[in-house]
PDB file of N, CA, C and O in Angstrom:
ATOM      1  N   SER A   1      60.580  86.301 -33.355  1.00 75.00           N
ATOM      2  CA  SER A   1      60.777  87.587 -31.955  1.00 75.00           C
ATOM      3  C   SER A   1      59.852  86.567 -30.921  1.00 75.00           C
ATOM      4  O   SER A   1      59.283  85.217 -31.294  1.00 75.00           O
ATOM      5  N   GLN A   2      59.488  87.345 -30.007  1.00 81.00           N
ATOM      6  CA  GLN A   2      59.810  86.183 -28.551  1.00 81.00           C
ATOM      7  C   GLN A   2      58.443  86.269 -28.346  1.00 81.00           C
ATOM      8  O   GLN A   2      57.582  88.129 -28.951  1.00 81.00           O
ATOM      9  N   SER A   3      57.030  85.431 -28.234  1.00 86.00           N
ATOM     10  CA  SER A   3      56.373  85.336 -28.453  1.00 86.00           C
ATOM     11  C   SER A   3      55.926  85.209 -26.716  1.00 86.00           C
ATOM     12  O   SER A   3      56.168  84.333 -25.625  1.00 86.00           O
ATOM     13  N   LEU A   4      54.955  85.735 -25.911  1.00 87.00           N
ATOM     14  CA  LEU A   4      54.441  85.937 -24.856  1.00 87.00           C
ATOM     15  C   LEU A   4      54.781  84.855 -23.841  1.00 87.00           C
ATOM     16  O   LEU A   4      53.538  83.666 -24.586  1.00 87.00           O
ATOM     17  N   ASN A   5      55.716  83.833 -23.132  1.00 91.00           N
ATOM     18  CA  ASN A   5      54.948  82.490 -22.756  1.00 91.00           C
ATOM     19  C   ASN A   5      55.476  80.966 -23.134  1.00 91.00           C
ATOM     20  O   ASN A   5      54.928  79.744 -22.913  1.00 91.00           O
ATOM     21  N   SER A   6      56.055  81.487 -24.467  1.00 94.00           N
ATOM     22  CA  SER A   6      56.306  80.564 -25.180  1.00 94.00           C
ATOM     23  C   SER A   6      57.901  79.956 -25.021  1.00 94.00           C
ATOM     24  O   SER A   6      58.424  81.047 -24.377  1.00 94.00           O
ATOM     25  N   THR A   7      58.038  79.318 -25.432  1.00 96.00           N
ATOM     26  CA  THR A   7      59.354  77.968 -25.783  1.00 96.00           C
ATOM     27  C   THR A   7      60.051  77.616 -26.831  1.00 96.00           C
ATOM     28  O   THR A   7      58.905  77.803 -27.840  1.00 96.00           O
ATOM     29  N   TYR A   8      61.287  77.832 -26.836  1.00 96.00           N
ATOM     30  CA  TYR A   8      61.865  77.395 -28.375  1.00 96.00           C
ATOM     31  C   TYR A   8      62.208  76.071 -28.299  1.00 96.00           C
ATOM     32  O   TYR A   8      63.249  75.828 -27.758  1.00 96.00           O
ATOM     33  N   ASP A   9      62.189  75.043 -29.099  1.00 97.00           N
ATOM     34  CA  ASP A   9      62.710  74.070 -29.068  1.00 97.00           C
ATOM     35  C   ASP A   9      64.135  73.944 -30.698  1.00 97.00           C
ATOM     36  O   ASP A   9      63.354  73.558 -31.569  1.00 97.00           O
ATOM     37  N   TRP A  10      65.256  74.121 -30.312  1.00 97.00           N
ATOM     38  CA  TRP A  10      65.852  73.890 -31.242  1.00 97.00           C
ATOM     39  C   TRP A  10      66.739  72.851 -31.848  1.00 97.00           C
ATOM     40  O   TRP A  10      66.697  72.344 -30.606  1.00 97.00           O
ATOM     41  N   SER A  11      66.749  72.768 -32.890  1.00 96.00           N
ATOM     42  CA  SER A  11      68.122  72.091 -33.049  1.00 96.00           C
ATOM     43  C   SER A  11      69.126  72.215 -34.449  1.00 96.00           C
ATOM     44  O   SER A  11      68.464  73.098 -35.173  1.00 96.00           O
ATOM     45  N   VAL A  12      70.040  71.392 -34.747  1.00 96.00           N
ATOM     46  CA  VAL A  12      71.300  72.353 -35.391  1.00 96.00           C
ATOM     47  C   VAL A  12      71.655  71.474 -36.377  1.00 96.00           C
ATOM     48  O   VAL A  12      72.056  69.978 -35.763  1.00 96.00           O
ATOM     49  N   TYR A  13      72.015  71.316 -36.922  1.00 94.00           N
ATOM     50  CA  TYR A  13      73.128  70.252 -38.090  1.00 94.00           C
ATOM     51  C   TYR A  13      73.839  71.027 -38.695  1.00 94.00           C
ATOM     52  O   TYR A  13      74.028  72.135 -39.454  1.00 94.00           O
ATOM     53  N   ASN A  14      74.925  70.518 -38.237  1.00 93.00           N
ATOM     54  CA  ASN A  14      76.315  70.912 -39.409  1.00 93.00           C
ATOM     55  C   ASN A  14      77.188  71.963 -38.489  1.00 93.00           C
ATOM     56  O   ASN A  14      77.645  72.649 -38.877  1.00 93.00           O
ATOM     57  N   GLY A  15      76.403  71.800 -36.981  1.00 93.00           N
ATOM     58  CA  GLY A  15      77.245  73.002 -36.004  1.00 93.00           C
ATOM     59  C   GLY A  15      76.596  72.401 -34.264  1.00 93.00           C
ATOM     60  O   GLY A  15      76.387  71.477 -34.391  1.00 93.00           O
ATOM     61  N   GLY A  16      76.881  73.390 -33.763  1.00 94.00           N
ATOM     62  CA  GLY A  16      76.813  73.372 -32.443  1.00 94.00           C
ATOM     63  C   GLY A  16      75.586  74.019 -31.501  1.00 94.00           C
ATOM     64  O   GLY A  16      76.322  75.299 -31.836  1.00 94.00           O
ATOM     65  N   LEU A  17      74.888  74.064 -30.773  1.00 95.00           N
ATOM     66  CA  LEU A  17      74.129  74.835 -29.988  1.00 95.00           C
ATOM     67  C   LEU A  17      74.953  75.063 -29.138  1.00 95.00           C
ATOM     68  O   LEU A  17      74.856  74.233 -28.217  1.00 95.00           O
ATOM     69  N   ILE A  18      75.631  76.706 -29.029  1.00 95.00           N
ATOM     70  CA  ILE A  18      76.241  76.765 -27.809  1.00 95.00           C
ATOM     71  C   ILE A  18      75.088  77.653 -26.542  1.00 95.00           C
ATOM     72  O   ILE A  18      75.900  77.289 -25.282  1.00 95.00           O
ATOM     73  N   SER A  19      73.917  78.294 -27.307  1.00 96.00           N
ATOM     74  CA  SER A  19      73.294  79.016 -25.780  1.00 96.00           C
ATOM     75  C   SER A  19      71.803  79.197 -26.443  1.00 96.00           C
ATOM     76  O   SER A  19      71.606  79.178 -28.096  1.00 96.00           O
ATOM     77  N   GLY A  20      71.111  79.491 -25.533  1.00 95.00           N
ATOM     78  CA  GLY A  20      69.460  79.662 -26.136  1.00 95.00           C
ATOM     79  C   GLY A  20      68.179  79.070 -26.375  1.00 95.00           C
ATOM     80  O   GLY A  20      67.353  79.462 -26.574  1.00 95.00           O
ATOM     81  N   GLN A  21      68.921  77.034 -26.407  1.00 97.00           N
ATOM     82  CA  GLN A  21      67.340  76.569 -26.010  1.00 97.00           C
ATOM     83  C   GLN A  21      66.874  76.862 -25.067  1.00 97.00           C
ATOM     84  O   GLN A  21      66.911  77.246 -24.059  1.00 97.00           O
ATOM     85  N   GLY A  22      65.063  76.795 -25.791  1.00 95.00           N
ATOM     86  CA  GLY A  22      63.929  77.570 -25.321  1.00 95.00           C
ATOM     87  C   GLY A  22      63.427  78.922 -25.251  1.00 95.00           C
ATOM     88  O   GLY A  22      62.480  79.372 -24.964  1.00 95.00           O
ATOM     89  N   THR A  23      64.210  79.644 -26.013  1.00 94.00           N
ATOM     90  CA  THR A  23      64.473  81.220 -25.451  1.00 94.00           C
ATOM     91  C   THR A  23      64.479  81.179 -27.162  1.00 94.00           C
ATOM     92  O   THR A  23      64.551  80.225 -27.874  1.00 94.00           O
ATOM     93  N   ASN A  24      64.122  82.286 -27.669  1.00 93.00           N
ATOM     94  CA  ASN A  24      63.640  83.332 -29.345  1.00 93.00           C
ATOM     95  C   ASN A  24      65.008  83.349 -29.898  1.00 93.00           C
ATOM     96  O   ASN A  24      64.746  83.440 -31.132  1.00 93.00           O
ATOM     97  N   SER A  25      66.054  83.076 -29.081  1.00 94.00           N
ATOM     98  CA  SER A  25      67.628  83.513 -29.597  1.00 94.00           C
ATOM     99  C   SER A  25      68.315  82.445 -29.420  1.00 94.00           C
ATOM    100  O   SER A  25      68.800  82.046 -28.447  1.00 94.00           O
ATOM    101  N   ILE A  26      69.446  81.770 -30.488  1.00 95.00           N
ATOM    102  CA  ILE A  26      70.102  80.533 -29.820  1.00 95.00           C
ATOM    103  C   ILE A  26      71.817  81.335 -30.769  1.00 95.00           C
ATOM    104  O   ILE A  26      71.755  82.557 -31.219  1.00 95.00           O
ATOM    105  N   GLN A  27      72.767  80.698 -30.090  1.00 94.00           N
ATOM    106  CA  GLN A  27      73.923  80.849 -30.654  1.00 94.00           C
ATOM    107  C   GLN A  27      74.663  79.551 -31.074  1.00 94.00           C
ATOM    108  O   GLN A  27      74.000  78.701 -30.544  1.00 94.00           O
ATOM    109  N   VAL A  28      74.938  79.832 -32.481  1.00 94.00           N
ATOM    110  CA  VAL A  28      76.012  78.502 -32.936  1.00 94.00           C
ATOM    111  C   VAL A  28      76.942  78.606 -33.497  1.00 94.00           C
ATOM    112  O   VAL A  28      77.617  80.088 -33.955  1.00 94.00           O
ATOM    113  N   GLN A  29      78.037  77.656 -33.019  1.00 92.00           N
ATOM    114  CA  GLN A  29      79.006  77.305 -33.817  1.00 92.00           C
ATOM    115  C   GLN A  29      79.115  76.444 -34.909  1.00 92.00           C
ATOM    116  O   GLN A  29      78.547  75.540 -34.321  1.00 92.00           O
ATOM    117  N   TRP A  30      79.419  76.770 -35.701  1.00 90.00           N
ATOM    118  CA  TRP A  30      79.162  75.829 -37.604  1.00 90.00           C
ATOM    119  C   TRP A  30      80.128  75.159 -37.245  1.00 90.00           C
ATOM    120  O   TRP A  30      81.539  75.448 -36.993  1.00 90.00           O
ATOM    121  N   GLY A  31      79.777  74.497 -37.575  1.00 82.00           N
ATOM    122  CA  GLY A  31      81.071  72.924 -38.085  1.00 82.00           C
ATOM    123  C   GLY A  31      81.517  73.199 -39.300  1.00 82.00           C
ATOM    124  O   GLY A  31      82.166  74.004 -39.790  1.00 82.00           O
ATOM    125  N   ASN A  32      81.309  72.688 -40.096  1.00 79.00           N
ATOM    126  CA  ASN A  32      82.261  71.894 -41.342  1.00 79.00           C
ATOM    127  C   ASN A  32      81.680  73.337 -42.920  1.00 79.00           C
ATOM    128  O   ASN A  32      80.794  73.196 -42.306  1.00 79.00           O
ATOM    129  N   THR A  33      82.846  73.787 -43.721  1.00 82.00           N
ATOM    130  CA  THR A  33      82.170  73.779 -44.551  1.00 82.00           C
ATOM    131  C   THR A  33      81.101  73.618 -45.580  1.00 82.00           C
ATOM    132  O   THR A  33      80.911  72.143 -44.817  1.00 82.00           O
ATOM    133  N   GLY A  34      80.503  73.706 -45.846  1.00 89.00           N
ATOM    134  CA  GLY A  34      79.074  73.330 -46.811  1.00 89.00           C
ATOM    135  C   GLY A  34      77.851  73.823 -46.363  1.00 89.00           C
ATOM    136  O   GLY A  34      77.703  74.828 -46.094  1.00 89.00           O
ATOM    137  N   ILE A  35      76.644  72.877 -46.230  1.00 91.00           N
ATOM    138  CA  ILE A  35      75.226  73.302 -45.803  1.00 91.00           C
ATOM    139  C   ILE A  35      75.107  73.201 -44.337  1.00 91.00           C
ATOM    140  O   ILE A  35      75.421  71.692 -44.020  1.00 91.00           O
ATOM    141  N   GLY A  36      74.539  74.024 -44.083  1.00 92.00           N
ATOM    142  CA  GLY A  36      73.706  73.211 -42.612  1.00 92.00           C
ATOM    143  C   GLY A  36      72.633  73.811 -42.113  1.00 92.00           C
ATOM    144  O   GLY A  36      71.791  74.615 -43.291  1.00 92.00           O
ATOM    145  N   ALA A  37      71.982  73.747 -41.360  1.00 94.00           N
ATOM    146  CA  ALA A  37      70.625  74.332 -41.138  1.00 94.00           C
ATOM    147  C   ALA A  37      69.855  74.672 -39.262  1.00 94.00           C
ATOM    148  O   ALA A  37      70.899  73.682 -38.746  1.00 94.00           O
ATOM    149  N   ILE A  38      69.018  75.367 -39.409  1.00 94.00           N
ATOM    150  CA  ILE A  38      68.665  75.797 -38.343  1.00 94.00           C
ATOM    151  C   ILE A  38      66.771  75.179 -38.133  1.00 94.00           C
ATOM    152  O   ILE A  38      66.382  75.709 -38.702  1.00 94.00           O
ATOM    153  N   TYR A  39      66.587  74.792 -37.136  1.00 96.00           N
ATOM    154  CA  TYR A  39      65.625  74.143 -36.962  1.00 96.00           C
ATOM    155  C   TYR A  39      64.908  74.631 -35.820  1.00 96.00           C
ATOM    156  O   TYR A  39      65.588  74.308 -34.440  1.00 96.00           O
ATOM    157  N   VAL A  40      63.051  75.026 -35.747  1.00 96.00           N
ATOM    158  CA  VAL A  40      62.967  75.443 -34.678  1.00 96.00           C
ATOM    159  C   VAL A  40      61.534  75.288 -34.217  1.00 96.00           C
ATOM    160  O   VAL A  40      60.668  75.304 -35.577  1.00 96.00           O
ATOM    161  N   VAL A  41      60.634  74.786 -33.229  1.00 96.00           N
ATOM    162  CA  VAL A  41      58.884  74.467 -33.370  1.00 96.00           C
ATOM    163  C   VAL A  41      59.608  75.469 -31.605  1.00 96.00           C
ATOM    164  O   VAL A  41      59.413  75.281 -30.526  1.00 96.00           O
ATOM    165  N   GLU A  42      58.600  76.107 -31.888  1.00 95.00           N
ATOM    166  CA  GLU A  42      57.594  77.413 -30.851  1.00 95.00           C
ATOM    167  C   GLU A  42      56.439  76.257 -30.213  1.00 95.00           C
ATOM    168  O   GLU A  42      55.273  75.864 -31.066  1.00 95.00           O
ATOM    169  N   THR A  43      56.343  76.591 -28.413  1.00 96.00           N
ATOM    170  CA  THR A  43      55.057  75.551 -28.022  1.00 96.00           C
ATOM    171  C   THR A  43      54.740  76.724 -27.472  1.00 96.00           C
ATOM    172  O   THR A  43      55.367  77.506 -26.363  1.00 96.00           O
ATOM    173  N   ASP A  44      53.751  77.372 -27.329  1.00 94.00           N
ATOM    174  CA  ASP A  44      52.580  78.872 -26.795  1.00 94.00           C
ATOM    175  C   ASP A  44      52.525  78.058 -25.222  1.00 94.00           C
ATOM    176  O   ASP A  44      52.649  77.000 -25.072  1.00 94.00           O
ATOM    177  N   SER A  45      51.928  79.223 -24.544  1.00 92.00           N
ATOM    178  CA  SER A  45      51.588  78.628 -23.211  1.00 92.00           C
ATOM    179  C   SER A  45      50.484  77.977 -23.197  1.00 92.00           C
ATOM    180  O   SER A  45      50.062  77.793 -21.925  1.00 92.00           O
ATOM    181  N   SER A  46      49.697  77.771 -23.953  1.00 94.00           N
ATOM    182  CA  SER A  46      48.727  76.275 -24.176  1.00 94.00           C
ATOM    183  C   SER A  46      49.469  75.372 -24.343  1.00 94.00           C
ATOM    184  O   SER A  46      48.031  73.986 -24.331  1.00 94.00           O
ATOM    185  N   SER A  47      50.223  74.454 -24.547  1.00 94.00           N
ATOM    186  CA  SER A  47      50.944  73.846 -25.214  1.00 94.00           C
ATOM    187  C   SER A  47      50.973  72.711 -26.215  1.00 94.00           C
ATOM    188  O   SER A  47      50.920  72.319 -26.553  1.00 94.00           O
ATOM    189  N   CYS A  48      50.615  74.130 -27.238  1.00 95.00           N
ATOM    190  CA  CYS A  48      50.234  74.039 -28.616  1.00 95.00           C
ATOM    191  C   CYS A  48      51.695  73.975 -28.924  1.00 95.00           C
ATOM    192  O   CYS A  48      52.097  75.361 -29.029  1.00 95.00           O
ATOM    193  N   LYS A  49      51.859  73.596 -30.232  1.00 96.00           N
ATOM    194  CA  LYS A  49      52.906  73.585 -30.865  1.00 96.00           C
ATOM    195  C   LYS A  49      53.446  73.999 -32.656  1.00 96.00           C
ATOM    196  O   LYS A  49      51.828  73.571 -32.805  1.00 96.00           O
ATOM    197  N   GLY A  50      53.627  74.962 -32.582  1.00 94.00           N
ATOM    198  CA  GLY A  50      53.735  75.173 -34.104  1.00 94.00           C
ATOM    199  C   GLY A  50      54.296  74.188 -34.837  1.00 94.00           C
ATOM    200  O   GLY A  50      55.122  73.555 -34.615  1.00 94.00           O
ATOM    201  N   ASP A  51      54.121  74.914 -36.723  1.00 94.00           N
ATOM    202  CA  ASP A  51      55.212  74.170 -37.192  1.00 94.00           C
ATOM    203  C   ASP A  51      56.689  73.955 -37.158  1.00 94.00           C
ATOM    204  O   ASP A  51      57.056  74.960 -36.705  1.00 94.00           O
ATOM    205  N   THR A  52      57.316  72.945 -37.538  1.00 95.00           N
ATOM    206  CA  THR A  52      59.177  73.802 -37.512  1.00 95.00           C
ATOM    207  C   THR A  52      58.584  74.176 -38.289  1.00 95.00           C
ATOM    208  O   THR A  52      58.369  74.784 -39.645  1.00 95.00           O
ATOM    209  N   VAL A  53      59.825  75.389 -38.068  1.00 94.00           N
ATOM    210  CA  VAL A  53      60.644  76.452 -39.124  1.00 94.00           C
ATOM    211  C   VAL A  53      62.234  76.060 -39.424  1.00 94.00           C
ATOM    212  O   VAL A  53      62.767  75.949 -38.616  1.00 94.00           O
ATOM    213  N   THR A  54      62.528  75.778 -40.528  1.00 95.00           N
ATOM    214  CA  THR A  54      63.831  75.308 -41.242  1.00 95.00           C
ATOM    215  C   THR A  54      64.839  77.296 -41.619  1.00 95.00           C
ATOM    216  O   THR A  54      64.075  77.395 -42.907  1.00 95.00           O
ATOM    217  N   LEU A  55      65.377  77.346 -41.713  1.00 93.00           N
ATOM    218  CA  LEU A  55      66.565  78.149 -42.280  1.00 93.00           C
ATOM    219  C   LEU A  55      67.532  77.393 -42.762  1.00 93.00           C
ATOM    220  O   LEU A  55      68.464  76.591 -41.596  1.00 93.00           O
ATOM    221  N   GLN A  56      68.164  77.275 -44.049  1.00 93.00           N
ATOM    222  CA  GLN A  56      69.627  76.586 -44.534  1.00 93.00           C
ATOM    223  C   GLN A  56      70.450  77.912 -44.665  1.00 93.00           C
ATOM    224  O   GLN A  56      70.409  78.856 -44.497  1.00 93.00           O
ATOM    225  N   VAL A  57      71.352  77.060 -44.369  1.00 91.00           N
ATOM    226  CA  VAL A  57      72.690  78.075 -44.086  1.00 91.00           C
ATOM    227  C   VAL A  57      74.105  77.691 -44.782  1.00 91.00           C
ATOM    228  O   VAL A  57      74.190  76.273 -44.833  1.00 91.00           O
ATOM    229  N   GLN A  58      74.975  78.478 -45.396  1.00 90.00           N
ATOM    230  CA  GLN A  58      75.829  78.073 -46.649  1.00 90.00           C
ATOM    231  C   GLN A  58      76.905  78.827 -45.641  1.00 90.00           C
ATOM    232  O   GLN A  58      77.305  79.609 -45.426  1.00 90.00           O
ATOM    233  N   ILE A  59      77.913  77.611 -44.831  1.00 89.00           N
ATOM    234  CA  ILE A  59      79.111  78.022 -44.249  1.00 89.00           C
ATOM    235  C   ILE A  59      79.852  77.863 -45.338  1.00 89.00           C
ATOM    236  O   ILE A  59      80.138  76.941 -45.882  1.00 89.00           O
ATOM    237  N   GLY A  60      80.957  78.321 -45.008  1.00 84.00           N
ATOM    238  CA  GLY A  60      81.630  78.875 -46.095  1.00 84.00           C
ATOM    239  C   GLY A  60      83.549  78.617 -45.298  1.00 84.00           C
ATOM    240  O   GLY A  60      83.475  78.553 -43.633  1.00 84.00           O
ATOM    241  N   ALA A  61      84.684  78.740 -46.187  1.00 74.00           N
ATOM    242  CA  ALA A  61      85.444  78.340 -45.278  1.00 74.00           C
ATOM    243  C   ALA A  61      86.008  79.465 -44.616  1.00 74.00           C
ATOM    244  O   ALA A  61      85.547  80.356 -45.022  1.00 74.00           O
ATOM    245  N   PRO A  62      86.377  79.283 -43.081  1.00 67.00           N
ATOM    246  CA  PRO A  62      87.499  80.867 -42.638  1.00 67.00           C
ATOM    247  C   PRO A  62      88.141  81.066 -43.293  1.00 67.00           C
ATOM    248  O   PRO A  62      88.861  80.443 -43.987  1.00 67.00           O
ATOM    249  N   THR A  63      88.221  82.743 -43.261  1.00 62.00           N
ATOM    250  CA  THR A  63      89.430  83.132 -43.443  1.00 62.00           C
ATOM    251  C   THR A  63      90.333  84.014 -42.169  1.00 62.00           C
ATOM    252  O   THR A  63      90.017  84.221 -41.128  1.00 62.00           O
ATOM    253  N   TYR A  64      92.147  83.545 -43.006  1.00 63.00           N
ATOM    254  CA  TYR A  64      93.016  84.059 -41.713  1.00 63.00           C
ATOM    255  C   TYR A  64      93.560  84.962 -42.573  1.00 63.00           C
ATOM    256  O   TYR A  64      93.486  85.298 -43.873  1.00 63.00           O
ATOM    257  N   LEU A  65      93.922  86.200 -41.619  1.00 57.00           N
ATOM    258  CA  LEU A  65      94.777  86.878 -41.871  1.00 57.00           C
ATOM    259  C   LEU A  65      96.278  86.897 -42.879  1.00 57.00           C
ATOM    260  O   LEU A  65      96.498  87.140 -43.260  1.00 57.00           O
ATOM    261  N   SER A  66      96.767  85.425 -43.170  1.00 60.00           N
ATOM    262  CA  SER A  66      97.569  85.299 -43.100  1.00 60.00           C
ATOM    263  C   SER A  66      97.176  85.273 -44.854  1.00 60.00           C
ATOM    264  O   SER A  66      97.932  85.166 -45.577  1.00 60.00           O
ATOM    265  N   ASP A  67      95.585  84.700 -45.311  1.00 55.00           N
ATOM    266  CA  ASP A  67      95.462  84.468 -46.302  1.00 55.00           C
ATOM    267  C   ASP A  67      94.991  85.991 -47.007  1.00 55.00           C
ATOM    268  O   ASP A  67      94.634  85.915 -48.334  1.00 55.00           O
ATOM    269  N   ILE A  68      94.768  87.385 -46.303  1.00 53.00           N
ATOM    270  CA  ILE A  68      94.672  88.076 -47.029  1.00 53.00           C
ATOM    271  C   ILE A  68      96.113  89.122 -46.865  1.00 53.00           C
ATOM    272  O   ILE A  68      96.128  89.640 -45.770  1.00 53.00           O
ATOM    273  N   SER A  69      95.862  89.910 -48.165  1.00 55.00           N
ATOM    274  CA  SER A  69      97.111  91.074 -47.768  1.00 55.00           C
ATOM    275  C   SER A  69      96.566  92.331 -47.368  1.00 55.00           C
ATOM    276  O   SER A  69      95.295  92.752 -47.084  1.00 55.00           O
ATOM    277  N   MET A  70      98.123  92.990 -47.279  1.00 51.00           N
ATOM    278  CA  MET A  70      96.989  94.370 -46.084  1.00 51.00           C
ATOM    279  C   MET A  70      96.212  95.479 -47.294  1.00 51.00           C
ATOM    280  O   MET A  70      95.340  95.877 -46.391  1.00 51.00           O
ATOM    281  N   GLY A  71      96.207  95.514 -48.692  1.00 56.00           N
ATOM    282  CA  GLY A  71      95.418  95.929 -49.231  1.00 56.00           C
ATOM    283  C   GLY A  71      94.151  95.830 -49.215  1.00 56.00           C
ATOM    284  O   GLY A  71      93.215  96.200 -49.884  1.00 56.00           O
ATOM    285  N   GLU A  72      93.714  94.282 -49.004  1.00 55.00           N
ATOM    286  CA  GLU A  72      92.183  93.998 -48.891  1.00 55.00           C
ATOM    287  C   GLU A  72      91.716  94.320 -47.534  1.00 55.00           C
ATOM    288  O   GLU A  72      90.205  94.110 -47.441  1.00 55.00           O
ATOM    289  N   LEU A  73      92.621  94.487 -46.709  1.00 50.00           N
ATOM    290  CA  LEU A  73      92.882  94.538 -44.612  1.00 50.00           C
ATOM    291  C   LEU A  73      91.192  95.153 -44.526  1.00 50.00           C
ATOM    292  O   LEU A  73      91.990  97.006 -44.835  1.00 50.00           O
ATOM    293  N   ASN A  74      90.481  95.516 -44.264  1.00 55.00           N
ATOM    294  CA  ASN A  74      89.327  96.477 -43.859  1.00 55.00           C
ATOM    295  C   ASN A  74      88.878  95.902 -42.549  1.00 55.00           C
ATOM    296  O   ASN A  74      87.869  95.197 -42.759  1.00 55.00           O
ATOM    297  N   LEU A  75      88.862  96.483 -41.506  1.00 54.00           N
ATOM    298  CA  LEU A  75      88.267  96.333 -40.513  1.00 54.00           C
ATOM    299  C   LEU A  75      87.267  97.012 -39.784  1.00 54.00           C
ATOM    300  O   LEU A  75      87.300  98.193 -40.125  1.00 54.00           O
ATOM    301  N   LEU A  76      86.134  97.094 -39.019  1.00 57.00           N
ATOM    302  CA  LEU A  76      84.510  97.906 -39.250  1.00 57.00           C
ATOM    303  C   LEU A  76      84.360  97.305 -37.537  1.00 57.00           C
ATOM    304  O   LEU A  76      84.286  95.830 -37.302  1.00 57.00           O
ATOM    305  N   ILE A  77      84.314  97.771 -36.899  1.00 57.00           N
ATOM    306  CA  ILE A  77      84.686  98.055 -35.492  1.00 57.00           C
ATOM    307  C   ILE A  77      83.220  98.655 -35.087  1.00 57.00           C
ATOM    308  O   ILE A  77      83.698 100.020 -35.142  1.00 57.00           O
ATOM    309  N   PRO A  78      82.308  98.264 -34.419  1.00 60.00           N
ATOM    310  CA  PRO A  78      81.231  98.888 -34.224  1.00 60.00           C
ATOM    311  C   PRO A  78      81.151  99.603 -32.708  1.00 60.00           C
ATOM    312  O   PRO A  78      81.646  99.623 -32.068  1.00 60.00           O
ATOM    313  N   PRO A  79      80.680 100.924 -32.717  1.00 62.00           N
ATOM    314  CA  PRO A  79      80.984 101.813 -31.544  1.00 62.00           C
ATOM    315  C   PRO A  79      80.625 101.026 -30.419  1.00 62.00           C
ATOM    316  O   PRO A  79      79.412 100.281 -31.029  1.00 62.00           O
ATOM    317  N   LYS A  80      80.887 102.030 -29.817  1.00 56.00           N
ATOM    318  CA  LYS A  80      80.187 101.176 -28.292  1.00 56.00           C
ATOM    319  C   LYS A  80      79.231 101.932 -27.340  1.00 56.00           C
ATOM    320  O   LYS A  80      78.848 102.996 -28.067  1.00 56.00           O
TER     321      LYS A  80
END
């Protein structure tokens, strides 16, 4: 969650940070299959740094429509 006047220093393992550096939310493009990780350190308005928080991510192989039979295909479209 966003803390007033805090900044967030993000780093990503096995992926690329697309947007959001400095904010409380990021967008990541994951790389190869395997294990990835997201690391973040929050710095508050007094320049006090918090602990590093880590989230480990299991990156799966992409699924292509040609790999799915039509009987298995279910599309969920969110409402506007």
